[in-house]
Coordinates of C-alpha atoms and ligand atoms in Angstrom, one line a residue:
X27 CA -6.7 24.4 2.9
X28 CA -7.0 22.8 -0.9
X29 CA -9.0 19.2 -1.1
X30 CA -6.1 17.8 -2.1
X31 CA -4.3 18.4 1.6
X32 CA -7.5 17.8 3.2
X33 CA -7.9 14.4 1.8
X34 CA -4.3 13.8 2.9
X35 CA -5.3 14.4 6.0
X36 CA -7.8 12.0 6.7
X37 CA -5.9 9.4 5.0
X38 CA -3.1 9.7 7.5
X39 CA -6.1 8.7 10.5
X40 CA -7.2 5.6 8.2
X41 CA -3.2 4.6 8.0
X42 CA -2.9 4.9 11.4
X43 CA -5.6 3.4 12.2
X44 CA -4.6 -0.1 9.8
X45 CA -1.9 0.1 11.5
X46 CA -2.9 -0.1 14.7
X47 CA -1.8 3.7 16.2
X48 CA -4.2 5.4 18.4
X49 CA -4.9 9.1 16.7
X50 CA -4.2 11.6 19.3
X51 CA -6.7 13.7 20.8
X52 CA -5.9 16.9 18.6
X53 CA -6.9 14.5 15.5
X54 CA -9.6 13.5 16.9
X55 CA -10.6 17.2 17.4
X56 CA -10.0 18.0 14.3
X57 CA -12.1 15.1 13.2
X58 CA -15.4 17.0 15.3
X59 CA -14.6 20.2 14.1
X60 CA -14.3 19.7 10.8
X61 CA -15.6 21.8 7.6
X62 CA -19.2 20.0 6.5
X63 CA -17.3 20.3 3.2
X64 CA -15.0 17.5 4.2
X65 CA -17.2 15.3 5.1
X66 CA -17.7 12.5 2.6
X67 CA -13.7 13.2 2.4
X68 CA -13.2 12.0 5.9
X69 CA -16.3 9.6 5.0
X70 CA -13.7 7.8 2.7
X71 CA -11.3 7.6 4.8
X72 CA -13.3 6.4 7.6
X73 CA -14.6 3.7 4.9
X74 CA -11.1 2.4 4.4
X75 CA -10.7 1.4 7.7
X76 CA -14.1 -0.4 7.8
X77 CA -14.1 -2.2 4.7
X78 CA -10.8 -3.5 5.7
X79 CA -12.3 -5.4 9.2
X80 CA -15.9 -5.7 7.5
X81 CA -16.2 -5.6 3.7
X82 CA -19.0 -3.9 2.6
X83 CA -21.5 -6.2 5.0
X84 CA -23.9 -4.8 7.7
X85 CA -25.0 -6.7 11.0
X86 CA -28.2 -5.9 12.2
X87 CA -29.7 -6.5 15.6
X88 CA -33.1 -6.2 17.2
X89 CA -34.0 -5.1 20.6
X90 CA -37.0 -6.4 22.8
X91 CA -37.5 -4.1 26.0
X92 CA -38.2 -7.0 28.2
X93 CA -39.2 -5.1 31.3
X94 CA -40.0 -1.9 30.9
X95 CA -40.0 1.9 33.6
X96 CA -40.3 1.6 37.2
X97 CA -37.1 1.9 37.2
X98 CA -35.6 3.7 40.8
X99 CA -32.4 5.5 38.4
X100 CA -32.1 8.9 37.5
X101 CA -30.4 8.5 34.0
X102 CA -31.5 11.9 32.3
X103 CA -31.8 10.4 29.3
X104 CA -34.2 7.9 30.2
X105 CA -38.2 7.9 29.6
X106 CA -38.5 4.9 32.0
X107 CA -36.3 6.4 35.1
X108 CA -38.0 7.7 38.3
X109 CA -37.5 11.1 37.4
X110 CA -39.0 11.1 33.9
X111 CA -42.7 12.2 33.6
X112 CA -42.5 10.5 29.9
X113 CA -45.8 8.5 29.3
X114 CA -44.0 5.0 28.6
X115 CA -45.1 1.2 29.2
X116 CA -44.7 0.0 32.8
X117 CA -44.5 -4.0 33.2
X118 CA -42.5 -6.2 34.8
X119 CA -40.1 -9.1 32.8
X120 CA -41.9 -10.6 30.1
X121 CA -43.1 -14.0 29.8
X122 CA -41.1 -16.8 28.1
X123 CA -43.8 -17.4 25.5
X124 CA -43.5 -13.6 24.5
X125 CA -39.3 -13.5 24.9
X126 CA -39.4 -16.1 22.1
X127 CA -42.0 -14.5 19.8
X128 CA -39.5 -11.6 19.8
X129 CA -36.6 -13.9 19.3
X130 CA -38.5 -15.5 16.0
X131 CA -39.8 -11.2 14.8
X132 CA -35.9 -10.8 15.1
X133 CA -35.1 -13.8 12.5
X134 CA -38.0 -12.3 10.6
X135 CA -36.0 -9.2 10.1
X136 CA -32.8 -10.8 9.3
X137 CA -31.2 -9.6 12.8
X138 CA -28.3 -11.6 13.4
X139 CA -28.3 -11.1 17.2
X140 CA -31.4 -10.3 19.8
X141 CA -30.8 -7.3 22.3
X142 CA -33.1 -8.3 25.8
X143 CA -32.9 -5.4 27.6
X144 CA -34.9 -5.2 31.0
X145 CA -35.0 -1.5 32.8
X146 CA -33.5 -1.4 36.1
X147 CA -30.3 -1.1 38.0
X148 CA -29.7 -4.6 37.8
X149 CA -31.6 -7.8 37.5
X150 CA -32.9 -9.7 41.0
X151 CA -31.7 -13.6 40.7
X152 CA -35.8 -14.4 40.0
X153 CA -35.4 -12.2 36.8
X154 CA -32.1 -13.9 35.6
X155 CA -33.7 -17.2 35.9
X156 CA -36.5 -16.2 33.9
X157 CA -34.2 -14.7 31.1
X158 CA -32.0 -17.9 31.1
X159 CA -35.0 -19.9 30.6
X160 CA -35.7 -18.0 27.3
X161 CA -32.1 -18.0 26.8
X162 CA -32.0 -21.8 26.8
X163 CA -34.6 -22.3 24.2
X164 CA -33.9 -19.6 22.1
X165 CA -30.1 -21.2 21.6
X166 CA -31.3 -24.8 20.8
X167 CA -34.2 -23.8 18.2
X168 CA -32.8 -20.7 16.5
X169 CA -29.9 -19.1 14.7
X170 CA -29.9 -16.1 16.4
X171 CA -27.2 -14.7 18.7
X172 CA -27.9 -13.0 22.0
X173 CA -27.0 -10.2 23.7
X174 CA -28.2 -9.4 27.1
X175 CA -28.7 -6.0 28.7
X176 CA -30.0 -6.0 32.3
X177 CA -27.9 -3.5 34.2
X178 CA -24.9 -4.0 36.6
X179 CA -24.9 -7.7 37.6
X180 CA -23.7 -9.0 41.4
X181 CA -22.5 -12.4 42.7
X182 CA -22.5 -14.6 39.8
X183 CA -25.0 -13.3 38.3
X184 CA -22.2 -12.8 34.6
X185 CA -21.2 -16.7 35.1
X186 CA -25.0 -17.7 34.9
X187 CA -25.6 -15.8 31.8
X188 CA -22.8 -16.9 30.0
X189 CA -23.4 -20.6 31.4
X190 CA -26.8 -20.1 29.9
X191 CA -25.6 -18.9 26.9
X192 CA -25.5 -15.9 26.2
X193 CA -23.2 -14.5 24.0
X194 CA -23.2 -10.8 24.7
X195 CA -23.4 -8.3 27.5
X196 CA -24.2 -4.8 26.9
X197 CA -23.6 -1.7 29.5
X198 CA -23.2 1.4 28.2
X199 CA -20.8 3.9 29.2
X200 CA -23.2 6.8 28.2
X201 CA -21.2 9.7 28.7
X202 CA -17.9 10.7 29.6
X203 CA -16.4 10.5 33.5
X204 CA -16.5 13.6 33.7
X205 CA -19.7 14.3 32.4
X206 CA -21.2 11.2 34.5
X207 CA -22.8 12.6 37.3
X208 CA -24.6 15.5 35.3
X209 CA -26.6 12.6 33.9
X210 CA -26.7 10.1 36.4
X211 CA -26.4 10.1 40.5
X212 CA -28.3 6.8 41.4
X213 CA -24.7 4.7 40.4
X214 CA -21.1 5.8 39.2
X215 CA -19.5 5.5 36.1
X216 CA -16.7 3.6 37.6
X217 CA -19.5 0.6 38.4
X218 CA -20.4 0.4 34.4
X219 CA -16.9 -0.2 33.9
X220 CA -16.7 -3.0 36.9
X221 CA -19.5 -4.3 35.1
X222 CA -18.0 -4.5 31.1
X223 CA -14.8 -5.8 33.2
X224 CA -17.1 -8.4 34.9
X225 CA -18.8 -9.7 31.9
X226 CA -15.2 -9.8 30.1
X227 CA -14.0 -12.5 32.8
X228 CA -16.3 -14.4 31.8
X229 CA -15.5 -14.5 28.4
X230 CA -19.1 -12.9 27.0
X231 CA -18.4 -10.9 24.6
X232 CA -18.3 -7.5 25.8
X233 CA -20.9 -4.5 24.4
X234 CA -20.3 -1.2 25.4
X235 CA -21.2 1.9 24.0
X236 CA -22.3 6.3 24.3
X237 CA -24.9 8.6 24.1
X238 CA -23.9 12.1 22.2
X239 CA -25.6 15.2 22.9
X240 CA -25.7 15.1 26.5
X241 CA -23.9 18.4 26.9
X242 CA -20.7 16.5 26.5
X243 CA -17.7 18.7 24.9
X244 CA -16.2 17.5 22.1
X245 CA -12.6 16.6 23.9
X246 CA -15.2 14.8 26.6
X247 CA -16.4 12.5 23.1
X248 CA -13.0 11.9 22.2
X249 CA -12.2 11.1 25.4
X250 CA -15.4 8.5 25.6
X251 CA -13.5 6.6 22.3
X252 CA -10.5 6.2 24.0
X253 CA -12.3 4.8 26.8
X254 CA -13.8 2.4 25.1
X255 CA -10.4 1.8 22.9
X256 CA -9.0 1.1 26.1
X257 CA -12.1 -1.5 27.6
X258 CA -11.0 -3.4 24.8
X259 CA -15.0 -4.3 23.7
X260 CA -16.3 -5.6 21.1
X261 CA -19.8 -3.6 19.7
X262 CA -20.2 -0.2 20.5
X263 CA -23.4 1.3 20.1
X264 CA -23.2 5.4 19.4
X265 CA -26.4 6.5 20.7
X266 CA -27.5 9.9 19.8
X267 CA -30.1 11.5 22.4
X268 CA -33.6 11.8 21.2
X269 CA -34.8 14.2 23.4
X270 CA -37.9 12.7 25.1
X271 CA -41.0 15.4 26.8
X272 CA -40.7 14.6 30.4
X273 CA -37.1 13.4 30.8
X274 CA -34.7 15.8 32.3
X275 CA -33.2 16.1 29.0
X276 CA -35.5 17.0 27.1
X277 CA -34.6 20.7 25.9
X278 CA -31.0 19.1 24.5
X279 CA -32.0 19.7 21.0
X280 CA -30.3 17.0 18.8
X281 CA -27.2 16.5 17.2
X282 CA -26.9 17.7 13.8
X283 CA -26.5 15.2 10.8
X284 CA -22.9 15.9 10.1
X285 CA -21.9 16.0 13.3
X286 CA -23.4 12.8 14.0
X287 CA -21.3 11.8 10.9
X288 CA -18.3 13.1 12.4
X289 CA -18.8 11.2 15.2
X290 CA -19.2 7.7 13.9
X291 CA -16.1 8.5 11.6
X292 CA -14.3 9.4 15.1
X293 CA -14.9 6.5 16.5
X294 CA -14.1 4.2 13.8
X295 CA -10.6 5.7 13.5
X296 CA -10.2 5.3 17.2
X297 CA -11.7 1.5 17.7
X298 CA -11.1 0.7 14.1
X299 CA -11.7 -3.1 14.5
X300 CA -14.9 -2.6 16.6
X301 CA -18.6 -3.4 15.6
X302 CA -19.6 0.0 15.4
X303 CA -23.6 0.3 15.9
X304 CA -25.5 3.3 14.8
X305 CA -28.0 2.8 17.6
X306 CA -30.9 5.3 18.9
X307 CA -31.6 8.0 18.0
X308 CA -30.4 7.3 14.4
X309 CA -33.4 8.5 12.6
X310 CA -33.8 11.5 14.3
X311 CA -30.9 13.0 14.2
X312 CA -28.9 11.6 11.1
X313 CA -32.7 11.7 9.3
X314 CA -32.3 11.7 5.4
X315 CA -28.3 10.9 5.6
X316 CA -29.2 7.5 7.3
X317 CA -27.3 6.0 4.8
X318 CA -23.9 7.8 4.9
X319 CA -23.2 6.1 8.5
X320 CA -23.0 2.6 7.0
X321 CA -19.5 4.3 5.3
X322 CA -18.5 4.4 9.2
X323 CA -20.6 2.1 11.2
X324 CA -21.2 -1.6 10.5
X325 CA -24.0 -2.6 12.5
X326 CA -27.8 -1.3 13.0
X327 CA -30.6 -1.8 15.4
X328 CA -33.7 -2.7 13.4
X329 CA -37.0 -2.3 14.5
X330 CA -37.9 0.2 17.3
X331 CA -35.8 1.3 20.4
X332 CA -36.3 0.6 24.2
X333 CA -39.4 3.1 24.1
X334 CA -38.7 5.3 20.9
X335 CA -39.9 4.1 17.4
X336 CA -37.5 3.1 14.9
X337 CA -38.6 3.4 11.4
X338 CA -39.6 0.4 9.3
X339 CA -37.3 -2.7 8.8
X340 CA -38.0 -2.8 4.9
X341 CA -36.5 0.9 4.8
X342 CA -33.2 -0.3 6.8
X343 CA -33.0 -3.2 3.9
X344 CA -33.9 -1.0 1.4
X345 CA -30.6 1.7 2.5
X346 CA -28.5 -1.3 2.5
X347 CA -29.4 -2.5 -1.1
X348 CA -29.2 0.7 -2.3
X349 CA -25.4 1.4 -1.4
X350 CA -24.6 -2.4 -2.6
X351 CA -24.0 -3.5 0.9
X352 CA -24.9 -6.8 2.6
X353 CA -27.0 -8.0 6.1
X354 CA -24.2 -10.0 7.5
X355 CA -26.4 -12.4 9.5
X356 CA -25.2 -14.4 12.7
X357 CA -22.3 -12.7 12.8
X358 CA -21.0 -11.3 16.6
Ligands
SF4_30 FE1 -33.0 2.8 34.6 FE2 -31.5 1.9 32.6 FE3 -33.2 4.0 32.3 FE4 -31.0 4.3 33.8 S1 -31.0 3.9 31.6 S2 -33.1 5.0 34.3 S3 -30.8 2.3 34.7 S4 -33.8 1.9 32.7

C-alpha cells in the first residue's frame, strides 16, 4: 500500500472519531497491527483528534502510595499482593501530616491533580475517615485537584468521599473480561465496574483505566477501549506492565515501543474526548520515544509509581518544552 492510501486511512479513524462514530473492531485491529512504518502517520492522525479536545496542553498528575502491600489480592501484576515475593514497602495509611507534604511535592511539580492510592481491596470506614481528613485540608489550602484510589468502596463509603471532596475516583479495569481471571481470582471484573458505576452516581468524576501486556490479545485490547468507551469515564490511564521479580508476572517481557504507540493511538480514536494518561510503566517500555505519546495521550503521571520509580520530574517538563506543548495545571 503507497503512503498516500495509508494516510488516508488513518484519517478516516480521526474523522470518525470528530464526529463522534465508534471505529469498528477490524479498525481497531488494523490500528495494533500496523506496519512500524506508519506509525507517526497514524501518530497524526491520532493528533488530530487530540488537539481538537485538548490543544497542544498536557495534565500531569502525581501519585502518593498512601498504604502500601499487605494486601490479601492476587492481582498478578502487583508487587504488593499476597502472592508477590517482590521486596516492597509494607505500612499501613499514612499520616495526615505526611498526606499533605505529598499534596504540597505534587504543587511542586506542577501536578494539577493528586492520586492517593492505598493497597487493598477496599478501604475499612477508619481509613476513609483518615483520607477525608487529608482531603478536607488539602481542598481549603491548595489548588490541587484529587483523585482517590482505594479499591472497591461499600455502603456509602463513594457519598463520603465525594461529600469530602474529592473530585476523582480511580478503579482500573486492568485487563479485558475475558482475560480477568488469569490475572486476578480474589474479586471479579464485574465488581470494578459496580465500583466506576458507584462512584459515577455520585457525581465524582469517574477514572478508569488498563494494563497492556498481560497476555491480552489484541481483539481482547480493543475490546478493553470499547469498554471503557461504553463506562462513559472520564481519565483513562493505559498502564503498560513493568514486569516486577517476584510477581506472578514477571517473565511477561514488555511491550514494545511502537506497540505501546499503537496502543495509545487506539484508544484515542476509540475514547476520543477522554483524558488519556500514559501511566506506569511508561519509561520502560515506550523508553526513548517518551515523547511521541503526548501526540496521543494528554495526561502524565509525574514522579514515581505505586512502588516502581518514575524518572525525574525535570525530564517530563523538559519532553513537554521540547515538543512546544503546555502543563495544563488544575485541569480535571
Ligand atoms: Fe491489592 Fe490493588 Fe495490588 Fe490488587 S492491585 S494486589 S487490590 S494492591
Amino acid at each position: 500500500m503507497n503512503t498516500i492510501i495509508v494516510d488516508l486511512k488513518w484519517q478516516s479513524l480521526a474523522q470518525k472519531a470528530l464526529q463522534g462514530e465508534c471505529i469498528i473492531l477490524e479498525e481497531g485491529l488494523a490500528v495494533l497491527e500496523a506496519d512500524n512504518d506508519e506509525v507517526l502517520l497514524l501518530l497524526q492522525a491520532a493528533f488530530q483528534v487530540r488537539k481538537h479536545f485538548y490543544g497542544k496542553k498536557v495534565k500531569l498528575n502525581m501519585i502518593i502510595n498512601a498504604k502500601s502491600g499487605l494486601c490479601p489480592e492476587d492481582c498478578g501484576y502487583c508487587s504488593q499482593s499476597i502472592v508477590s515475593t517482590a521486596p516492597v514497602a509494607k505500612y499501613t495509611l499514612l499520616d495526615k501530616d505526611t498526606l499533605l507534604a505529598g499534596a504540597r511535592e505534587a504543587l511542586a511539580r506542577k501536578a494539577g491533580t493528586y492520586c492517593i492510592v492505598a493497597a487493598g481491596k477496599g478501604p475499612t470506614d477508619k481509613e476513609l475517615d483518615q483520607v477525608i481528613d487529608a482531603v478536607k485540608e488539602i481542598r481549603e489550602t491548595m489548588p490541587l485537584k484529587i483523585c482517590a484510589c482505594l479499591g472497591i468502596l461499600k455502603g456509602n463509603q463513594a457519598e463520603r468521599l465525594a461529600e469530602a471532596g474529592v473530585h476523582r475516583y480511580n478503579h482500573n479495569l486492568n485487563t479485558s473480561k475475558a482475560n480477568y481471571t488469569a490475572i486476578t481470582t480474589t474479586h471479579t471484573y464485574d465488581q470494578r465496574v459496580e465500583t466506576v458505576d458507584q462512584v459515577k452516581s455520585q457525581g465524582m468524576s469517574p477514572c478508569s483505566g488498563v494494563i497492556i501486556g498481560m497476555g491480552e490479545t489484541h481483539q481482547e485490547i480493543v475490546e478493553m477501549a470499547y469498554a471503557l468507551r461504553e463506562l462513559n469515564v472520564d481519565s483513562i490511564p493505559i498502564n503498560f506492565l513493568n514486569a516486577v521479580p517476584g510477581t506472578p508476572l514477571e517473565h511477561a517481557g514488555r511491550t514494545p515501543s511502537m506497540k505501546a504507540l499503537k496502543v495509545l493511538a487506539l484508544f484515542r480514536f476509540i475514547c476520543p474526548s477522554k483524558e488519556i494518561r500514559v501511566a506506569g510503566g511508561r519509561e520502560v517500555n515506550l523508553r526513548t520515544l517518551q515523547p511521541l505519546s503526548l501526540y496521543a495521550a494528554n495526561s502524565l503521571f509525574v514522579g514515581d509509581y505505586l512502588t516502581t520509580a518514575g524518572q525525574d520530574v525535570t525530564a517530563d517538563h523538559q519532553i513537554i518544552e521540547d515538543l512546544g506543548f503546555e502543563i495544563e495545571l488544575n485541569a480535571l
